[in-house]
Amino acid sequence: MSPDTEALQTAAIQKIRFNALVLQMAVAEMLNVAGLPRRTFALQFATDGLPEVTLFHSRSMAMSSGQEEDRSEMVPHVIESTGLNGPAEIEFKHIVVVDGVHFTAENHCTEDGDGSEGLGFFNARGLHSWPSHLGEVTACCLNSTQMDGGTFKDNFASDIGEALQVFGHSLDTSIARKGIAHMNQLLCVYEVKPHVELPTFDDVNSQGWLKLNHLALYEVKDHGGPRWDSTSSQKLCASPWIWSPDSVRMYGPVGTSQGEDNQEVLEEIPTSRNLKPEEELRAIALDADTLLDEFWTLSRAELSEMENDNEVRSEGKRHWFVLVDGEHITRVDVCASTWIEGIQLHTNLRSSRWYGGTGDQKHMLQSPDGWRVATFFGSKSGQHVRTLGVKCLPLSSSPKPHCNWPKPLPRAGKSIKFLKAVGEAYEHGPNTRFVLMPDTMGAVVIRCGEYVEAPFRVLLPEEVAANCTNPEAYNYNDHVFELFPGEKIVKVEMSSGFWVDVMRLTTTLRVSPWFGGEGGSIRPPLECPTGHNICGFHGTHGKKYSIAMENAAQPPSCSVSGSQRRNHAAQAADPNSQQAADVQQQPEHDIFGDWNLNMVVMFMLLLHFMQYAMRQPCGC
């Protein structure tokens, strides 16, 4: 290809990209002329912010000169083979702009039953008469210079009008093709006087402005030109391809959808302004270590059903992110290359940990102000998620939930209560005692796979906030149960054998997922006496797994100073104290032989209870 030819093709693509925006604006204005709301269609944009346009050469279609009439059958195959119909979760329509020199004029519109549904052909008779940017629109509408078959302005207006006909007919074959003329009057406030052979403007000045010749022009005072008839306008306005303020807004998808034939579309929950509360997005489940392997969205009803069946379980790389009443997702950060590598969720109340890996381009899928992420869409191929995007709805479409925020606990006595340990506490190898009694509990971090593993951590609120900005803060199987302001843990449920297999936390606001596997024997729950809440943990760490658990309760009517906390912690960690009497290390057993378990010796979890502070008003 010669440099001149390449330059001409680049200029033509630029003109088509800009005039796709002109068409988008023209549809909205023509609906407004018909007395309807300004609504229009959505375009697929490239990374530079302009519409996506792909150049096809005739030779790429492998057609002989005798196959010109089959172009409408060949183009869909080329589009499919180049991946322009992807990603699979989005439906596309394509307008094909064909060089008028190589295409017959009578075939400029898609015909009924031509087998190319979602495809419209448009014959551009003179791309050189089109504007390539906003500053050229007025000049193109007023340029009365003669060219083959008319003037530059007439050619441009005719091309834009015919492109609108192709667009309307591609949405609905009953949309009228007539009546779309004099597009100049829609795009410019001046029109060239008929039968006046005078130049309409001089060359632009240094500021890029035209010097108009008003002897050759008149002012357009109304939209008497292009319009669809009433029936066609109503059909267009109601078309699912036309965007409205009530429509779902889509952002993304990010990732790569091309080059893979067997892509599986991710399941979505419905998106509508008329959804019932139980149909709204309530939870996200995902599998992630170095890549995002699985991704599910669940409604409130679906999550409730799984909770009733004890199927909400965080284990290994399986994570759950469950929304509370009044919480909605506002932004999703995605690290994507060929695959989706990692993801982080942000809501109006908190930010999640970073799930998965990092390394390539980071994308931010941000809902507009006053909107919320209603669901996710994307695709999966092989063992990993390939693409991911979000669909947003206005916040006004979200039903007002019943307020379920934590309420103050009733007052109780001042005694500290200790509950019996759970777990057999057998161990082979060294062990380390731990005490976790922060001033304020911001999150519990439970590392688990088939069993609850060491280390067991409790974070301060400021540590939780700092870790949200650090993708390396957590191991892939660290499950972070973050506490909201005023939320307190009141019960721990467990199954255990020689070690703790699984555990679940109940707070004054909600119930966590199960953390761990499905083995072990169900133990009596460690539940707070009335008016108590958990303020700390202590026990014993081995190399890997956790084996026993114990708790103590302190009422909200007792304030606990820093020195008192240290005294309680020292007593809990002292093997000679009464508090630790029930959790002495058991003797080693020969049943383990030379088997290196790499387990926690004895995970004795002592739950301390402190004063429950009333949560600040949540506005619900």
Coordinates of C-alpha atoms in Angstrom, one line a residue:
M1 CA 0.0 0.0 0.0
S2 CA 1.4 3.4 -1.0
P3 CA 1.8 6.2 1.6
D4 CA -0.8 8.2 -0.3
T5 CA -3.4 5.4 -0.2
E6 CA -2.7 4.8 3.5
A7 CA -3.2 8.5 4.2
L8 CA -6.5 8.5 2.4
Q9 CA -7.7 5.5 4.2
T10 CA -6.7 7.0 7.6
A11 CA -8.6 10.2 6.7
A12 CA -11.7 8.2 5.6
I13 CA -11.7 6.2 8.9
Q14 CA -11.4 9.5 10.9
K15 CA -14.4 10.9 9.0
I16 CA -16.5 7.8 9.6
R17 CA -15.7 7.8 13.3
F18 CA -16.7 11.4 13.8
N19 CA -19.8 11.2 11.8
A20 CA -21.0 8.1 13.8
L21 CA -21.2 10.7 16.6
V22 CA -23.1 13.0 14.3
L23 CA -25.6 10.2 13.6
Q24 CA -26.0 9.5 17.3
M25 CA -26.8 13.2 17.9
A26 CA -29.1 13.4 14.9
V27 CA -31.3 10.5 16.1
A28 CA -31.8 12.2 19.5
E29 CA -32.7 15.5 17.8
M30 CA -35.1 14.0 15.3
L31 CA -37.0 12.2 18.1
N32 CA -37.2 15.6 19.8
V33 CA -38.6 17.2 16.6
A34 CA -41.3 14.5 16.8
G35 CA -42.2 15.6 20.3
L36 CA -40.4 12.7 22.0
P37 CA -37.6 12.6 24.6
R38 CA -34.1 13.0 23.3
R39 CA -32.9 9.4 23.1
T40 CA -30.3 7.7 20.9
F41 CA -28.3 4.5 20.4
A42 CA -25.1 3.3 22.1
L43 CA -21.8 3.1 20.2
Q44 CA -18.8 0.9 20.9
F45 CA -15.9 3.1 21.6
A46 CA -12.2 2.6 21.2
T47 CA -9.6 3.4 23.8
D48 CA -9.1 6.9 22.4
G49 CA -12.7 7.8 23.1
L50 CA -14.0 7.7 19.5
P51 CA -16.3 5.1 18.0
E52 CA -14.7 1.8 17.0
V53 CA -14.3 1.5 13.2
T54 CA -12.7 -1.4 11.4
L55 CA -11.3 -1.3 7.8
F56 CA -12.0 -4.2 5.5
H57 CA -10.3 -4.5 2.1
S58 CA -12.2 -6.3 -0.6
R59 CA -9.4 -8.8 -1.1
S60 CA -9.8 -9.8 2.6
M61 CA -13.3 -11.1 1.6
A62 CA -11.8 -13.5 -1.0
M63 CA -14.3 -12.5 -3.6
S64 CA -14.0 -12.6 -7.3
S65 CA -15.4 -9.9 -9.6
G66 CA -18.4 -12.1 -10.2
Q67 CA -19.3 -12.2 -6.5
E68 CA -20.0 -8.5 -5.9
E69 CA -23.7 -9.3 -5.5
D70 CA -22.9 -11.6 -2.7
R71 CA -21.2 -9.0 -0.6
S72 CA -24.0 -8.9 1.9
E73 CA -23.5 -12.6 2.5
M74 CA -19.7 -12.4 2.7
V75 CA -19.4 -9.5 5.1
P76 CA -21.1 -11.3 8.1
H77 CA -18.6 -14.1 7.8
V78 CA -15.7 -11.6 7.9
I79 CA -17.2 -9.9 10.9
E80 CA -17.6 -13.2 12.7
S81 CA -14.1 -14.5 11.8
T82 CA -12.4 -11.2 13.1
G83 CA -14.2 -11.3 16.4
L84 CA -16.2 -8.1 15.9
N85 CA -19.3 -9.7 17.2
G86 CA -17.7 -10.2 20.6
P87 CA -17.9 -10.2 23.5
A88 CA -20.5 -12.9 23.4
E89 CA -22.6 -11.3 26.3
I90 CA -23.4 -8.2 24.2
E91 CA -25.5 -8.1 21.1
F92 CA -24.2 -5.9 18.2
K93 CA -25.5 -4.3 15.1
H94 CA -23.1 -3.2 12.4
I95 CA -23.4 -0.4 9.8
V96 CA -21.1 -1.2 6.9
V97 CA -20.0 1.9 5.0
V98 CA -19.0 0.9 1.5
D99 CA -17.0 2.8 -1.0
G100 CA -19.5 4.1 -3.5
V101 CA -17.2 3.6 -6.4
H102 CA -17.3 -0.2 -5.9
F103 CA -21.0 -0.6 -4.9
T104 CA -24.2 -0.2 -6.8
A105 CA -26.4 2.7 -5.7
E106 CA -29.6 0.6 -5.5
N107 CA -28.1 -1.6 -2.8
H108 CA -27.2 1.1 -0.3
C109 CA -29.8 -0.2 2.2
T110 CA -30.3 -3.5 3.8
E111 CA -33.1 -5.4 2.1
D112 CA -35.8 -7.5 3.8
G113 CA -34.8 -11.1 4.1
D114 CA -31.2 -10.6 2.9
G115 CA -30.0 -12.9 5.7
S116 CA -27.9 -10.2 7.4
E117 CA -29.8 -9.5 10.5
G118 CA -27.9 -7.0 12.6
L119 CA -26.1 -5.7 9.5
G120 CA -26.9 -2.6 7.5
F121 CA -25.1 -1.6 4.3
F122 CA -24.6 2.1 3.4
N123 CA -23.2 3.4 0.2
A124 CA -21.1 6.5 0.8
R125 CA -21.0 8.5 -2.4
G126 CA -18.4 11.1 -1.3
L127 CA -16.5 10.7 2.0
H128 CA -14.4 13.6 1.0
S129 CA -17.4 15.9 1.6
W130 CA -17.8 14.7 5.2
P131 CA -16.4 16.6 8.2
S132 CA -13.6 15.0 10.2
H133 CA -14.1 17.0 13.4
L134 CA -16.6 19.5 14.9
G135 CA -14.9 22.6 13.4
E136 CA -15.7 21.4 9.9
V137 CA -19.4 20.7 10.3
T138 CA -20.6 24.2 9.4
A139 CA -18.3 24.3 6.4
C140 CA -19.6 20.9 5.1
C141 CA -23.2 22.1 5.5
L142 CA -22.7 25.3 3.6
N143 CA -20.1 24.3 1.0
S144 CA -21.8 24.9 -2.4
T145 CA -18.8 23.9 -4.4
Q146 CA -19.8 21.7 -7.4
M147 CA -18.9 18.0 -7.5
D148 CA -20.1 15.1 -9.5
G149 CA -23.9 14.8 -9.1
G150 CA -24.4 18.1 -7.1
T151 CA -22.6 20.1 -4.5
F152 CA -20.5 19.2 -1.5
K153 CA -23.2 20.2 1.0
D154 CA -25.9 18.2 -0.8
N155 CA -23.7 15.2 -1.0
F156 CA -22.9 15.3 2.7
A157 CA -26.6 15.9 3.7
S158 CA -27.7 13.1 1.4
D159 CA -25.1 10.6 2.8
I160 CA -26.1 11.4 6.4
G161 CA -29.8 11.1 5.6
E162 CA -29.3 7.7 3.9
A163 CA -27.2 6.5 6.8
L164 CA -30.1 7.3 9.2
Q165 CA -32.4 5.4 6.9
V166 CA -30.1 2.3 7.1
F167 CA -29.9 2.7 10.9
G168 CA -33.7 2.9 11.4
H169 CA -34.3 0.0 9.0
S170 CA -31.7 -2.1 10.8
L171 CA -33.7 -1.7 14.1
D172 CA -37.1 -2.3 12.6
T173 CA -37.9 -3.1 9.0
S174 CA -41.1 -1.1 9.3
I175 CA -39.3 2.2 10.0
A176 CA -39.9 4.6 7.2
R177 CA -37.1 5.3 4.8
K178 CA -38.6 8.5 3.5
G179 CA -38.8 12.0 4.9
I180 CA -35.2 12.2 6.0
A181 CA -33.9 15.1 3.9
H182 CA -32.3 18.5 4.3
M183 CA -30.0 17.2 7.1
N184 CA -28.2 20.6 6.8
Q185 CA -31.1 22.2 8.7
L186 CA -30.5 19.9 11.6
L187 CA -26.8 20.5 11.9
C188 CA -26.4 24.2 11.0
V189 CA -28.3 27.4 11.9
Y190 CA -27.8 28.7 8.3
E191 CA -29.0 27.3 4.9
V192 CA -27.8 28.2 1.4
K193 CA -30.4 30.3 -0.5
P194 CA -31.6 28.5 -3.6
H195 CA -30.7 29.7 -7.0
V196 CA -28.0 32.1 -5.7
E197 CA -24.6 31.4 -7.3
L198 CA -22.5 33.1 -4.7
P199 CA -19.8 31.7 -2.5
T200 CA -21.2 31.0 1.0
F201 CA -18.1 31.7 3.0
D202 CA -14.5 32.7 2.7
D203 CA -11.6 30.7 4.1
V204 CA -11.3 30.3 7.8
N205 CA -9.4 32.9 9.8
S206 CA -6.6 32.3 12.2
Q207 CA -9.1 31.3 15.0
G208 CA -10.7 28.7 12.7
W209 CA -13.9 30.7 12.2
L210 CA -15.7 31.1 8.8
K211 CA -16.3 34.5 7.3
L212 CA -19.9 33.9 6.1
N213 CA -21.4 35.6 3.1
H214 CA -24.9 36.5 4.3
L215 CA -26.1 37.4 0.8
A216 CA -26.0 33.7 0.0
L217 CA -27.5 32.4 3.3
Y218 CA -30.6 32.6 5.4
E219 CA -31.2 31.6 9.0
V220 CA -32.9 28.4 9.8
K221 CA -35.6 29.2 12.4
D222 CA -37.3 25.8 12.7
H223 CA -36.8 22.1 12.2
G224 CA -38.8 21.9 9.1
G225 CA -36.4 19.5 7.5
P226 CA -35.6 16.0 8.5
R227 CA -38.1 13.9 10.5
W228 CA -39.5 10.5 10.9
D229 CA -43.2 10.0 10.7
S230 CA -45.1 9.7 14.0
T231 CA -45.3 5.9 13.9
S232 CA -41.6 5.4 13.1
S233 CA -40.6 7.8 15.8
Q234 CA -42.7 6.0 18.4
K235 CA -41.2 2.6 17.4
L236 CA -37.6 4.0 17.5
C237 CA -38.2 5.6 20.9
A238 CA -39.5 2.3 22.3
S239 CA -36.8 0.2 20.7
P240 CA -34.5 -1.7 23.1
W241 CA -31.5 -0.4 21.0
I242 CA -32.4 3.2 22.0
W243 CA -30.9 4.5 25.3
S244 CA -33.1 6.4 27.7
P245 CA -32.5 7.9 31.2
D246 CA -34.2 4.8 32.6
S247 CA -32.0 2.4 30.7
V248 CA -29.3 0.2 32.2
R249 CA -25.8 1.8 31.7
M250 CA -23.1 -0.6 30.8
Y251 CA -19.4 -0.2 31.5
G252 CA -16.9 -2.6 30.0
P253 CA -16.3 -5.3 29.5
V254 CA -12.6 -5.3 30.1
G255 CA -10.4 -8.2 29.2
T256 CA -9.9 -10.0 25.8
S257 CA -12.8 -11.7 24.0
Q258 CA -11.1 -12.3 20.7
G259 CA -9.3 -15.5 19.7
E260 CA -11.4 -17.9 21.7
D261 CA -14.3 -19.8 20.2
N262 CA -15.8 -21.6 23.2
Q263 CA -16.5 -18.7 25.5
E264 CA -19.1 -19.2 28.1
V265 CA -21.3 -16.2 29.1
L266 CA -21.4 -15.5 32.8
E267 CA -24.8 -15.7 34.3
E268 CA -26.5 -12.4 35.3
I269 CA -29.2 -11.5 37.7
P270 CA -32.0 -9.4 36.1
T271 CA -31.6 -5.6 35.8
S272 CA -34.8 -3.6 35.9
R273 CA -36.1 -0.6 37.7
N274 CA -39.1 -2.7 38.7
L275 CA -37.3 -5.5 40.5
K276 CA -38.6 -6.7 43.8
P277 CA -36.2 -6.4 46.8
E278 CA -35.6 -10.2 46.8
E279 CA -34.4 -9.9 43.2
E280 CA -31.7 -7.3 43.8
L281 CA -28.0 -8.0 43.9
R282 CA -27.0 -9.2 47.3
A283 CA -23.8 -11.2 47.1
I284 CA -20.8 -12.0 44.9
A285 CA -19.0 -15.4 45.0
L286 CA -15.6 -15.7 43.3
D287 CA -12.6 -18.1 43.0
A288 CA -9.3 -16.3 42.8
D289 CA -5.6 -16.9 43.4
T290 CA -3.4 -15.6 40.7
L291 CA -6.3 -15.2 38.2
L292 CA -10.0 -14.9 38.5
D293 CA -11.3 -18.4 37.9
E294 CA -15.0 -18.2 38.7
F295 CA -17.5 -15.3 39.2
W296 CA -21.1 -15.5 40.3
T297 CA -23.7 -12.9 41.3
L298 CA -26.6 -13.8 43.6
S299 CA -29.9 -12.1 44.4
R300 CA -31.2 -11.7 47.9
A301 CA -33.6 -14.7 47.3
E302 CA -30.8 -16.9 45.9
L303 CA -28.5 -16.1 48.8
S304 CA -31.2 -16.8 51.4
E305 CA -31.8 -20.2 49.9
M306 CA -28.1 -21.1 50.0
E307 CA -27.8 -19.9 53.6
N308 CA -30.7 -22.1 54.6
D309 CA -28.8 -25.1 53.0
N310 CA -25.5 -24.0 54.7
E311 CA -23.9 -23.6 51.2
V312 CA -22.4 -20.1 51.8
R313 CA -18.9 -21.2 52.5
S314 CA -15.5 -19.4 52.1
E315 CA -12.7 -22.0 51.6
G316 CA -9.3 -21.7 50.0
K317 CA -9.7 -19.5 46.9
R318 CA -13.5 -19.3 47.2
H319 CA -14.5 -15.9 48.6
W320 CA -17.9 -14.3 49.4
F321 CA -18.7 -10.6 49.4
V322 CA -22.2 -10.1 50.9
L323 CA -23.9 -6.7 50.9
V324 CA -25.9 -5.5 53.9
D325 CA -29.1 -3.5 53.9
G326 CA -28.5 0.0 52.5
E327 CA -25.2 -1.0 50.9
H328 CA -24.5 -0.9 47.1
I329 CA -21.5 -1.3 44.9
T330 CA -20.2 2.0 43.4
R331 CA -16.9 1.0 41.7
V332 CA -15.1 -2.1 40.5
D333 CA -11.3 -2.1 39.9
V334 CA -10.2 -4.8 37.5
C335 CA -6.7 -5.9 36.5
A336 CA -7.0 -7.5 33.0
S337 CA -4.9 -8.7 30.2
T338 CA -5.7 -11.8 28.2
W339 CA -7.6 -12.9 31.4
I340 CA -9.1 -11.2 34.3
E341 CA -6.2 -11.3 36.8
G342 CA -7.7 -9.5 39.9
I343 CA -10.6 -7.5 41.2
Q344 CA -11.6 -5.2 44.0
L345 CA -15.1 -4.1 45.0
H346 CA -16.0 -0.7 46.4
T347 CA -19.3 0.2 48.0
N348 CA -20.8 3.3 49.7
L349 CA -19.7 1.8 53.0
R350 CA -16.4 -0.1 52.5
S351 CA -13.8 -1.6 50.1
S352 CA -13.1 -5.2 49.8
R353 CA -9.6 -6.8 49.8
W354 CA -7.9 -7.3 46.5
Y355 CA -8.9 -10.7 45.1
G356 CA -6.5 -12.4 42.6
G357 CA -3.3 -11.1 41.0
T358 CA -2.0 -7.8 39.7
G359 CA 0.5 -6.8 37.0
D360 CA -1.2 -5.6 33.8
Q361 CA -3.5 -2.7 33.0
K362 CA -5.9 -1.7 35.7
H363 CA -9.4 -0.6 34.7
M364 CA -11.9 1.3 36.8
L365 CA -15.6 0.5 36.2
Q366 CA -17.2 3.5 38.0
S367 CA -21.0 4.0 38.3
P368 CA -22.1 7.6 37.8
D369 CA -23.1 9.7 40.7
G370 CA -26.6 8.7 41.8
W371 CA -26.2 5.2 40.2
R372 CA -25.3 1.8 41.6
V373 CA -23.8 -1.4 40.1
A374 CA -26.9 -3.7 39.6
T375 CA -25.1 -6.7 38.2
F376 CA -22.1 -8.0 36.3
F377 CA -21.7 -9.5 32.9
G378 CA -18.8 -11.1 31.1
S379 CA -17.4 -14.4 29.7
K380 CA -15.3 -17.3 30.7
S381 CA -13.2 -19.7 28.6
G382 CA -11.2 -22.6 29.9
Q383 CA -10.5 -22.3 33.6
H384 CA -10.5 -18.6 33.9
V385 CA -12.8 -15.5 33.5
R386 CA -12.0 -13.8 30.2
T387 CA -14.0 -10.5 30.3
L388 CA -15.9 -8.6 32.9
G389 CA -18.2 -5.6 32.9
V390 CA -20.9 -4.0 35.0
K391 CA -24.5 -2.8 34.5
C392 CA -25.7 0.1 36.5
L393 CA -29.1 1.4 37.5
P394 CA -30.2 4.7 39.2
L395 CA -30.2 4.6 43.0
S396 CA -33.8 5.7 42.9
S397 CA -34.6 2.2 41.4
S398 CA -33.4 0.5 44.5
P399 CA -36.2 -0.5 46.9
K400 CA -35.9 1.0 50.4
P401 CA -34.7 -1.9 52.6
H402 CA -35.9 -2.6 56.1
C403 CA -33.4 -1.1 58.5
N404 CA -31.5 -3.9 60.1
W405 CA -28.5 -2.0 61.6
P406 CA -27.2 -3.1 65.0
K407 CA -29.1 -1.9 68.1
P408 CA -27.7 -1.4 71.6
L409 CA -27.3 -4.5 73.7
P410 CA -29.2 -4.7 77.0
R411 CA -27.2 -4.0 80.1
A412 CA -25.9 -6.9 82.2
G413 CA -23.8 -7.6 85.3
K414 CA -20.1 -6.9 85.6
S415 CA -18.7 -10.4 85.8
I416 CA -16.5 -12.0 83.1
K417 CA -17.8 -15.4 81.9
F418 CA -15.6 -18.1 80.3
L419 CA -16.9 -20.9 78.2
K420 CA -15.5 -24.4 77.7
A421 CA -13.0 -24.9 74.9
V422 CA -14.0 -26.8 71.7
G423 CA -11.6 -29.2 70.0
E424 CA -9.6 -32.3 70.9
A425 CA -6.3 -30.3 71.0
Y426 CA -4.0 -33.1 69.9
E427 CA -0.7 -31.9 68.4
H428 CA 2.5 -33.2 67.0
G429 CA 5.1 -30.4 67.0
P430 CA 5.8 -27.0 68.4
N431 CA 3.1 -24.5 69.3
T432 CA 2.8 -20.8 70.0
R433 CA 0.3 -19.0 72.2
F434 CA -1.4 -15.9 70.9
V435 CA -3.5 -13.1 72.4
L436 CA -5.6 -10.8 70.2
M437 CA -7.3 -8.0 72.1
P438 CA -7.4 -4.8 70.0
D439 CA -9.0 -1.6 71.4
T440 CA -11.4 -1.7 68.4
M441 CA -12.1 -4.7 66.3
G442 CA -12.1 -3.8 62.6
A443 CA -12.0 -7.2 61.0
V444 CA -11.4 -10.9 61.7
V445 CA -9.0 -12.6 59.1
I446 CA -9.5 -16.3 58.9
R447 CA -7.1 -18.3 56.7
C448 CA -8.7 -21.5 55.7
G449 CA -8.9 -24.3 53.2
E450 CA -10.2 -27.7 54.3
Y451 CA -9.5 -26.6 57.9
V452 CA -9.1 -23.3 59.8
E453 CA -5.4 -22.4 59.5
A454 CA -2.8 -20.3 61.3
P455 CA -2.4 -17.4 61.7
F456 CA -5.7 -16.3 63.1
R457 CA -5.7 -12.5 63.0
V458 CA -7.8 -9.6 64.3
L459 CA -7.2 -6.2 62.7
L460 CA -7.8 -2.6 63.8
P461 CA -10.0 -0.5 61.6
E462 CA -7.0 1.5 60.4
E463 CA -5.2 -1.7 59.5
V464 CA -8.2 -2.8 57.4
A465 CA -8.2 0.5 55.6
A466 CA -4.5 0.4 54.9
N467 CA -4.7 -3.2 53.6
C468 CA -7.4 -2.2 51.1
T469 CA -4.8 -0.2 49.2
N470 CA -2.2 -3.0 49.3
P471 CA -2.9 -6.0 47.0
E472 CA -0.2 -8.0 48.8
A473 CA -1.7 -7.6 52.3
Y474 CA -3.4 -11.0 52.3
N475 CA -2.7 -14.5 51.2
Y476 CA -5.0 -15.9 48.5
N477 CA -6.9 -18.0 51.2
D478 CA -7.2 -15.2 53.8
H479 CA -10.9 -14.4 54.3
V480 CA -11.6 -11.0 55.7
F481 CA -14.8 -10.5 57.7
E482 CA -14.9 -6.7 58.2
L483 CA -17.1 -5.2 60.9
F484 CA -19.1 -2.1 60.3
P485 CA -19.1 0.7 62.9
G486 CA -21.2 -0.4 65.9
E487 CA -21.3 -4.1 64.8
K488 CA -20.3 -6.6 67.4
I489 CA -19.7 -10.4 67.3
V490 CA -22.0 -12.3 69.7
K491 CA -21.7 -15.9 68.7
V492 CA -19.2 -18.4 67.1
E493 CA -20.3 -21.7 65.7
M494 CA -17.8 -24.5 64.9
S495 CA -17.2 -28.0 63.8
S496 CA -14.0 -29.7 65.0
G497 CA -12.1 -32.9 65.6
F498 CA -8.4 -32.8 66.4
W499 CA -8.5 -29.3 64.9
V500 CA -11.1 -26.7 64.0
D501 CA -12.6 -27.6 60.7
V502 CA -15.0 -24.8 60.1
M503 CA -16.3 -21.7 61.9
R504 CA -19.0 -19.1 61.5
L505 CA -19.5 -15.7 63.2
T506 CA -22.8 -14.1 64.2
T507 CA -22.9 -10.4 64.9
T508 CA -25.5 -7.9 65.9
L509 CA -26.1 -7.2 62.2
R510 CA -25.6 -10.4 60.2
V511 CA -24.3 -14.0 59.9
S512 CA -20.9 -14.6 58.2
P513 CA -20.3 -17.3 55.6
W514 CA -18.8 -20.6 57.0
F515 CA -15.0 -20.4 57.0
G516 CA -13.3 -23.8 56.3
G517 CA -14.3 -27.3 55.1
E518 CA -17.1 -29.6 55.9
G519 CA -15.4 -32.1 58.2
G520 CA -15.4 -32.4 62.0
S521 CA -18.2 -32.8 64.5
I522 CA -20.7 -30.0 65.3
R523 CA -19.9 -28.4 68.6
P524 CA -22.2 -26.4 70.9
P525 CA -22.0 -22.8 69.8
L526 CA -19.9 -20.4 71.8
E527 CA -22.7 -17.8 72.4
C528 CA -22.5 -14.6 74.5
P529 CA -24.7 -14.3 77.6
T530 CA -27.3 -11.6 77.3
G531 CA -25.8 -8.2 77.0
H532 CA -22.3 -9.4 76.1
N533 CA -20.2 -9.1 73.0
I534 CA -16.8 -10.4 71.8
C535 CA -13.8 -8.1 72.0
G536 CA -10.8 -10.4 71.6
F537 CA -9.4 -13.8 70.9
H538 CA -6.6 -15.9 72.4
G539 CA -5.3 -19.4 71.9
T540 CA -2.5 -21.5 70.5
H541 CA -0.9 -21.5 67.0
G542 CA 1.0 -24.4 65.6
K543 CA 2.5 -24.6 62.1
K544 CA -0.6 -24.6 60.1
Y545 CA -4.0 -25.7 61.4
S546 CA -6.2 -24.7 64.3
I547 CA -7.5 -27.2 66.9
A548 CA -9.4 -25.9 69.9
M549 CA -11.5 -22.8 70.8
E550 CA -12.7 -21.2 74.0
N551 CA -14.4 -17.9 74.9
A552 CA -15.1 -15.5 77.7
A553 CA -17.8 -12.9 78.0
Q554 CA -17.7 -9.4 79.4
P555 CA -20.8 -7.2 79.7
P556 CA -21.2 -3.8 78.1
S557 CA -21.7 -2.2 81.5
C558 CA -18.0 -2.8 82.4
S559 CA -15.4 -0.5 80.8
V560 CA -12.0 -2.1 80.2
S561 CA -8.8 -0.1 80.5
G562 CA -5.7 -0.9 78.6
S563 CA -4.0 -2.3 81.7
Q564 CA -7.1 -4.4 82.5
R565 CA -6.9 -5.8 78.9
R566 CA -3.3 -6.7 79.4
N567 CA -4.0 -8.4 82.7
H568 CA -6.9 -10.4 81.2
A569 CA -4.6 -11.3 78.2
A570 CA -1.8 -12.4 80.5
Q571 CA -4.1 -14.6 82.5
A572 CA -5.5 -16.1 79.4
A573 CA -2.0 -16.9 78.1
D574 CA -0.7 -18.2 81.4
P575 CA -0.9 -22.0 81.4
N576 CA -1.0 -22.0 85.2
S577 CA -4.1 -19.7 85.4
Q578 CA -7.6 -21.0 86.0
Q579 CA -8.7 -19.5 82.6
A580 CA -6.2 -21.7 80.8
A581 CA -6.6 -24.8 83.0
D582 CA -8.9 -26.5 80.5
V583 CA -6.7 -25.9 77.5
Q584 CA -3.3 -27.4 78.6
Q585 CA -1.5 -29.1 75.8
Q586 CA -2.4 -32.7 75.4
P587 CA 0.4 -35.4 75.3
E588 CA 1.7 -36.4 71.9
H589 CA 0.2 -39.6 70.5
D590 CA 2.0 -42.3 68.6
I591 CA -0.9 -42.5 66.1
F592 CA 0.8 -39.7 64.2
G593 CA 4.1 -41.7 63.8
D594 CA 6.5 -39.9 61.5
W595 CA 3.6 -38.1 59.7
N596 CA 4.5 -34.4 59.6
L597 CA 1.1 -32.8 60.0
N598 CA 2.2 -29.1 59.8
M599 CA -0.9 -28.4 61.9
V600 CA -1.7 -26.0 64.6
V601 CA -1.2 -27.7 67.9
M602 CA -4.1 -26.5 69.8
F603 CA -6.2 -23.5 68.7
M604 CA -7.8 -22.4 71.9
L605 CA -9.8 -19.3 71.1
L606 CA -10.8 -17.3 74.1
L607 CA -13.5 -14.8 73.4
H608 CA -13.5 -11.7 75.6
F609 CA -16.4 -9.4 75.9
M610 CA -16.4 -5.7 76.4
Q611 CA -18.7 -2.7 76.6
Y612 CA -21.0 -2.4 73.5
A613 CA -20.8 1.1 72.3
M614 CA -23.9 2.5 70.6
R615 CA -23.4 2.9 66.8
Q616 CA -23.8 6.4 65.4
P617 CA -27.0 6.9 63.5
C618 CA -26.9 5.3 60.1
G619 CA -29.6 7.4 58.5
C620 CA -31.9 4.4 57.8

